[in-house]
Amino acid sequence: MKVMKMEDQYEKISPIVQKASELWSSTCEETKKEKAVKEYRSSVTKRILFIAICVIAAFIVSGISLGTGSSEFGFIGSYEILWNHIMGIPQDKLVDYIICDERLPPIVMGLVGGAGLAMGGVVMQGIFRNPLADPYTTGISSGAGFG
């Protein structure tokens, strides 16, 4: 019984089978790459959509907060008053004072403070490469409590 080497067996395979095997192996690699690209694009799209939804939600909650109080202005009314203030269109000074000087600064500071705390948490998680990192990990909370 004669044992054939692998090279000899490969030469005896018809060229059509060889070409088919080459195409199949390259197609599998290409489909894996295409699948990975689609998954990456899908995850990026989901992240962008989530951020957009969060910004819209913050905008809506800010409008509701601007309009709610002892004197009700409503969601659209509060944004109209704010827009007129920004554009310099004269309006009732009391209404302008209530919206722009009394209600708007705490809302803006809440948004800025929340964004700052979120960025601080992301930085801490990035530094420690731990998604569960919190201020107790480094003792920052104890220092903050002492301060």
CSV table of C-alpha atoms in Angstrom, one decimal:
chain,number,residue,atom,x,y,z
A,1,MET,CA,0.0,0.0,0.0
A,2,LYS,CA,1.4,3.3,-1.1
A,3,VAL,CA,1.0,6.2,1.3
A,4,MET,CA,0.6,9.6,-0.5
A,5,LYS,CA,2.0,12.8,0.9
A,6,MET,CA,-0.4,15.7,1.5
A,7,GLU,CA,1.1,17.7,-1.4
A,8,ASP,CA,0.5,14.9,-3.8
A,9,GLN,CA,-3.1,14.6,-2.7
A,10,TYR,CA,-3.6,18.3,-3.1
A,11,GLU,CA,-2.2,18.2,-6.7
A,12,LYS,CA,-4.7,15.5,-7.6
A,13,ILE,CA,-7.8,17.6,-6.5
A,14,SER,CA,-9.4,19.2,-9.4
A,15,PRO,CA,-8.8,22.9,-9.9
A,16,ILE,CA,-12.6,23.6,-9.5
A,17,VAL,CA,-12.5,22.1,-6.0
A,18,GLN,CA,-9.4,24.1,-5.1
A,19,LYS,CA,-11.0,27.3,-6.3
A,20,ALA,CA,-14.2,26.6,-4.4
A,21,SER,CA,-12.3,25.9,-1.2
A,22,GLU,CA,-10.3,29.1,-1.6
A,23,LEU,CA,-13.5,31.1,-2.2
A,24,TRP,CA,-15.3,29.5,0.7
A,25,SER,CA,-12.5,30.3,3.1
A,26,SER,CA,-12.1,33.9,1.9
A,27,THR,CA,-15.9,34.3,2.0
A,28,CYS,CA,-16.1,33.1,5.6
A,29,GLU,CA,-13.5,35.6,6.6
A,30,GLU,CA,-15.2,38.4,4.8
A,31,THR,CA,-18.6,37.6,6.3
A,32,LYS,CA,-17.0,37.6,9.7
A,33,LYS,CA,-15.5,41.0,9.1
A,34,GLU,CA,-18.7,42.3,7.7
A,35,LYS,CA,-20.6,41.0,10.7
A,36,ALA,CA,-18.1,42.6,13.1
A,37,VAL,CA,-18.4,46.0,11.2
A,38,LYS,CA,-22.2,45.8,11.4
A,39,GLU,CA,-22.2,45.0,15.1
A,40,TYR,CA,-19.8,47.9,15.7
A,41,ARG,CA,-22.0,50.3,13.7
A,42,SER,CA,-25.1,49.0,15.5
A,43,SER,CA,-23.5,49.7,18.9
A,44,VAL,CA,-22.4,53.2,17.9
A,45,THR,CA,-25.8,53.9,16.6
A,46,LYS,CA,-27.4,52.7,19.9
A,47,ARG,CA,-25.0,54.9,21.9
A,48,ILE,CA,-25.7,58.0,19.8
A,49,LEU,CA,-29.5,57.3,20.1
A,50,PHE,CA,-29.2,56.9,23.9
A,51,ILE,CA,-27.3,60.2,24.2
A,52,ALA,CA,-29.8,62.0,22.0
A,53,ILE,CA,-32.7,60.6,24.1
A,54,CYS,CA,-31.0,61.7,27.3
A,55,VAL,CA,-30.4,65.3,26.0
A,56,ILE,CA,-34.0,65.5,24.8
A,57,ALA,CA,-35.2,64.3,28.2
A,58,ALA,CA,-33.1,66.9,30.0
A,59,PHE,CA,-34.5,69.6,27.7
A,60,ILE,CA,-38.1,68.5,28.5
A,61,VAL,CA,-37.5,68.2,32.3
A,62,SER,CA,-35.8,71.6,32.3
A,63,GLY,CA,-38.8,73.2,30.5
A,64,ILE,CA,-41.2,71.6,32.9
A,65,SER,CA,-39.1,72.8,35.8
A,66,LEU,CA,-39.0,76.4,34.3
A,67,GLY,CA,-42.8,76.5,34.0
A,68,THR,CA,-43.7,74.9,37.3
A,69,GLY,CA,-43.9,77.0,40.4
A,70,SER,CA,-46.2,79.5,42.3
A,71,SER,CA,-46.8,81.3,39.0
A,72,GLU,CA,-47.5,78.8,36.2
A,73,PHE,CA,-46.1,79.6,32.8
A,74,GLY,CA,-46.3,76.2,31.1
A,75,PHE,CA,-43.7,74.3,29.1
A,76,ILE,CA,-44.0,76.3,25.9
A,77,GLY,CA,-44.6,79.6,27.7
A,78,SER,CA,-41.4,79.3,29.7
A,79,TYR,CA,-39.3,78.6,26.6
A,80,GLU,CA,-41.0,81.5,24.9
A,81,ILE,CA,-40.1,83.8,27.8
A,82,LEU,CA,-36.5,82.5,27.8
A,83,TRP,CA,-36.2,82.9,24.0
A,84,ASN,CA,-37.5,86.5,24.2
A,85,HIS,CA,-35.0,87.3,26.9
A,86,ILE,CA,-32.1,85.9,24.8
A,87,MET,CA,-33.2,87.8,21.7
A,88,GLY,CA,-33.7,91.0,23.7
A,89,ILE,CA,-37.5,91.3,22.9
A,90,PRO,CA,-39.1,93.5,25.6
A,91,GLN,CA,-41.6,91.8,27.9
A,92,ASP,CA,-43.0,91.9,31.4
A,93,LYS,CA,-40.1,92.5,33.7
A,94,LEU,CA,-41.6,90.4,36.6
A,95,VAL,CA,-42.1,87.4,34.3
A,96,ASP,CA,-38.6,87.8,32.9
A,97,TYR,CA,-37.1,88.1,36.4
A,98,ILE,CA,-39.0,84.9,37.6
A,99,ILE,CA,-37.9,82.8,34.7
A,100,CYS,CA,-34.4,84.1,34.0
A,101,ASP,CA,-33.1,85.1,37.4
A,102,GLU,CA,-35.0,82.8,39.8
A,103,ARG,CA,-35.7,79.5,38.1
A,104,LEU,CA,-33.0,79.2,35.4
A,105,PRO,CA,-29.8,79.4,37.5
A,106,PRO,CA,-30.6,76.4,39.7
A,107,ILE,CA,-31.6,74.4,36.6
A,108,VAL,CA,-28.4,75.2,34.8
A,109,MET,CA,-26.3,74.5,37.9
A,110,GLY,CA,-28.1,71.1,38.4
A,111,LEU,CA,-27.3,70.2,34.8
A,112,VAL,CA,-23.7,71.3,35.0
A,113,GLY,CA,-23.2,69.6,38.4
A,114,GLY,CA,-24.7,66.4,37.2
A,115,ALA,CA,-22.6,66.4,34.0
A,116,GLY,CA,-19.5,67.1,36.2
A,117,LEU,CA,-20.2,64.2,38.5
A,118,ALA,CA,-20.9,61.9,35.6
A,119,MET,CA,-17.6,62.8,34.0
A,120,GLY,CA,-15.8,62.3,37.3
A,121,GLY,CA,-17.3,58.9,37.6
A,122,VAL,CA,-16.3,57.9,34.1
A,123,VAL,CA,-12.7,59.1,34.6
A,124,MET,CA,-12.5,57.1,37.9
A,125,GLN,CA,-13.8,54.0,36.1
A,126,GLY,CA,-11.4,54.6,33.2
A,127,ILE,CA,-8.4,55.0,35.5
A,128,PHE,CA,-9.1,51.9,37.5
A,129,ARG,CA,-10.4,50.0,34.5
A,130,ASN,CA,-13.2,48.8,36.6
A,131,PRO,CA,-16.9,49.6,35.7
A,132,LEU,CA,-17.8,49.2,39.4
A,133,ALA,CA,-15.3,51.8,40.7
A,134,ASP,CA,-16.8,54.2,43.1
A,135,PRO,CA,-15.6,57.0,45.5
A,136,TYR,CA,-15.1,54.5,48.3
A,137,THR,CA,-12.4,52.7,46.2
A,138,THR,CA,-9.9,55.4,46.9
A,139,GLY,CA,-11.2,57.0,50.0
A,140,ILE,CA,-12.5,60.1,48.3
A,141,SER,CA,-15.8,59.9,50.1
A,142,SER,CA,-14.1,59.9,53.5
A,143,GLY,CA,-12.1,63.0,52.5
A,144,ALA,CA,-15.2,64.7,51.2
A,145,GLY,CA,-17.0,63.9,54.4
A,146,PHE,CA,-14.1,65.3,56.4
A,147,GLY,CA,-14.0,68.5,54.3
